[in-house]
Structures are given as structure tokens and as C-alpha cells.
Amino acid sequence: MKTGLAFSSAYFCLTSFAFAAESPPSALVDPIPQRIDKGEIVVIAQEFLRLPQTLDSNDVPLTNNAYARLQYMQPIPDGSGRLVINELRGVLYIYDEAANTLDAFLDIRDAGVGFDDSMYPNETGLAGFAFHPQFAQMGRPGYGKFYTAFSASSDSGVANYLDDNSDSHESVIREWTATDASASIFSGTSREIFRIGQFAQNHNIGTLAFNTAATSADSDYGLLFASLGDGGAANDPNENGQSLATPMSSIIRIDPLNYDRRTSYSIPQDNPFVDRVGVAPEIWAYGLRHPQHFSFDADGTMYIADIGQNQVEEINIGVSGANYGWRVREGTFATAFGIGNVRPNSVYPRPNDTEEFTYPALQFDHDEGNAVGSVFVYRGAGIPQLAGKIVFSDMVTGRVFYAERQGLQADKPGGIQELRIRLGESEVNIAEAVGIENTYGGGKRADLRLGIDAAGELYLLTKADGWVRKLVAE
Ligand SMILES: [Ca+2]
Ligand SMILES: [Ca+2]
Ligand SMILES: [Ca+2]
Ligand SMILES: [Ca+2]
């Protein structure tokens, strides 16, 4: 078990101090003066499903006492409508709405895979999952296969990267092969396919995903994407953001099914850096700080929610080979590191670029929210006003935002509005209504993520009360 100092994700307040000498450039107090107002769209958050209560593995509670640490919800790509939900504490659930059954499909706490979620402050655990597009296609190589991302104790395996720099734990991707893809309780085999050392407790592996828009004719088909943070602490102390040597601070893209005896996955030949010496060829895009969540739109465009440190939260359009700028850029601004290590560590107007960075298409600053939590393009039919809009959330304040997807462009951040959410009769703020004590900074914390179903409808997932709530039209 590892415990230690708390490093917050997004609203870590550094003690500011200034180096004497010449006067430093002025930090931006309010980098984005434009306020985010409530828009006209009103939705009702309807109780849909409550997960069973679970307990943290620590003997002594390290953070808040969440009812269930549910993180993501996505449909199995088999047309059944069955929904999968991961709980950071180690359980993967399947919910069948038609049959109204909730099953603990896989409990990786008991699977003998080195699972360890004991690191403060609960950014570890069963972080993500993805089902192979051929999961239900009997006879195909991907039949019965799904993937989990989780934290494991460092001594439970040898990492592909940074095995000797894993003081906190290691992030693992593991493949599971179910004997029967229609079963509601997993039975089958598994193998580890990827492992990377983590020197700190935070900013670890986040989302796993297949490009759900890819057909067998597309190069993305059957390739597994995963997001990895900068490794943690604060200020990216190992400068992983701008390094291509290890697949930290990046979105990686690997082929989990085609590999030979010496490897456990292979590198797609069209990955952007395969021909560069000294570069981890798994990397698809980099320069990200904590891209905990990303998703694919129906046209195959990837949207990446990158959690900021000092002042700015980002939504980026995923581009193969892109460098999103951390730790020298945050949002469309420069960090202190981006202008010569001045202090205080804040954001500054950016200098003329001598390097090519890809900037966010949407951003908000910390007088609006603290940590961007999830991003989806709404493709459901239930809320016509939201059709085709990009919807994203702040996990701390519980605010849900939306913006036009049409015309979104890197470095031309578009306008953002806040979704009006009703619980019962009243319009509420999710943190106030169903939040939990904020052990980082006082007040209440929503611990909010968004989930999605096969029809493209969106859901609110809140850890404090363990509920999944469906967003429906007023
Ligand atoms: Ca502002
Ligand atoms: Ca190890
Ligand atoms: Ca870490
Ligand atoms: Ca960035």
C-alpha cells in the first residue's frame, strides 16, 4: 500500500513566489474573461441505475467516502443494448436495461492480476475498459475480447516502460477473452498486454477505446487507443509532456491482436512516429497533461478532454502526430515553463511559437470549473436541441457544458454554454445536489462523469451517491 502527499489534479495551488532580478511578465489573473452562462437547453436527470455500495481498499479512508466510484459507462458493441460500467474499486458491471439485471461481470480484485487501488487520492483503480468491435462476432479474432486499464502494484510485473521508475505503481492494460460473449458473468482467459511505471499516484492511465466509427476498411479498425497522463505530481517534473521517449502524456494506439511470441501487441505501421529513432512508437499524439477521457464521434473524430493544472481546461480535437503543448502550454496560453521558468506558476500570453503546437478547440478557466471530466458529441434522439453538439463536464463543480461542434477548430476556441439540469422539479447544480465533501479544497465536489448508451443518449455518473442518471428532454 502506498500513501502520500496529495497532489491535486487541476486546482493545485502552488505557493507563489517571484524570483527577484528583472520583473517577470505578468501572469494572467483571468485568462478567459468571457463568462459561461446558462443556455436555453433544459434537461431532466432521471434516476436510471444505482450501483451497489463498495468500500475503498484502504484501512483508513484517504479521501471522501464515495458510495461507489463509478467512472465510465458505455454500451457493448453487439447490438444488445447492454451497458458496461467500471467502478474504480475494481468491479466491471453489466447492466441489461431490458431485463433489468445488473451483474458484477468481472471483479478484478480477485483475479490475481496485481490490482492495487490503494494509492491516495483514488485516481487509481479500474480506470477504464473497451470492448473489441468483434466482441460478439463468433469465429472472428476479437470474439469475446475486451480490455481493462488499471493500476497494479509495481512488483506484480515487468513494465514495457519505466519499470525502474515506478515508485507509486504501474498502469496496466489487460486483455480478457470471454468464452461466451453473451454471458453476464465473465468466464475465460486473460493476458497482460501493456504496462508502464508510475512515479506518482496521479495522472495515470485513463480511457481505453476503439474508434467506434471505423469499419473493417479503415486503418483504425481493431486498434486500441489509450490515454496516459504525464505521470503526476505537479508541473510535470520529469518533463514527459514534450518527450517522445516514453508513451506518457499521450494517446497511444496499438494492435492488440497481431503480435508475435516476443511481444504482446504490435505497432500499427501508420502510427505517426514509427520511423523516428528514440521515440516510443505506440504514441499517436502527445503533449497532454492528464487526458483522462476521450471519445470518438460518429464520424470518427476523436475529442480529448485534457485536465489542466493552473488555470485552463481543454477540449482538443484528436489529430495523429499532434503535440498539444503541455508543459509549456496550457490551453491557448503559455505556462511559466513556456516563457523561461518565471514564477508565479500561472498562465501567460503565449510567445510567438517557434514550435508547432496543437491548441484546444474549446477551453474554460478556473473561475468556471476545475477539472474537465468527460466529452461526447451528442448523437441521441431524445434531446433534439442537443443534437450534434459537443457536451462536456467539469468533474468538480458538476457543471455540464455544451458547444457547437460545427466549425470547431484548434486554436479558435468556440463559445460555451451551460446545460440547465433538473432533478425532479428544480434546476440544480450537481455538486450541491448530490456531491460529496471536497477533500482537496473545501465545499462540495460533484465527482461527475458522463456515460453514453448505444442510442447515443447521455448519463450523469456521480460517485458520492453511486447513481447513474439519464439525461432526457424537459
Ligand atoms: Ca474566466
Ligand atoms: Ca514492475
Ligand atoms: Ca502517475
Ligand atoms: Ca494543451
mmCIF file of C-alpha atoms and ligand atoms in Angstrom, residues 154-155 157-159 163 170, ligand 2:
data_model
loop_
_atom_site.group_PDB
_atom_site.id
_atom_site.type_symbol
_atom_site.label_atom_id
_atom_site.label_comp_id
_atom_site.label_asym_id
_atom_site.label_seq_id
_atom_site.Cartn_x
_atom_site.Cartn_y
_atom_site.Cartn_z
ATOM 1 C CA SER A 154 4.924 -2.323 -9.183
ATOM 2 C CA ASP A 155 6.269 -5.700 -8.124
ATOM 3 C CA GLY A 157 5.008 -7.441 -13.308
ATOM 4 C CA VAL A 158 7.724 -6.034 -15.538
ATOM 5 C CA ALA A 159 6.749 -2.837 -17.310
ATOM 6 C CA ASP A 163 9.781 -0.326 -14.762
ATOM 7 C CA GLU A 170 2.236 0.633 -12.646
HETATM 8 CA CA CA B 2 7.376 -3.683 -12.216
#
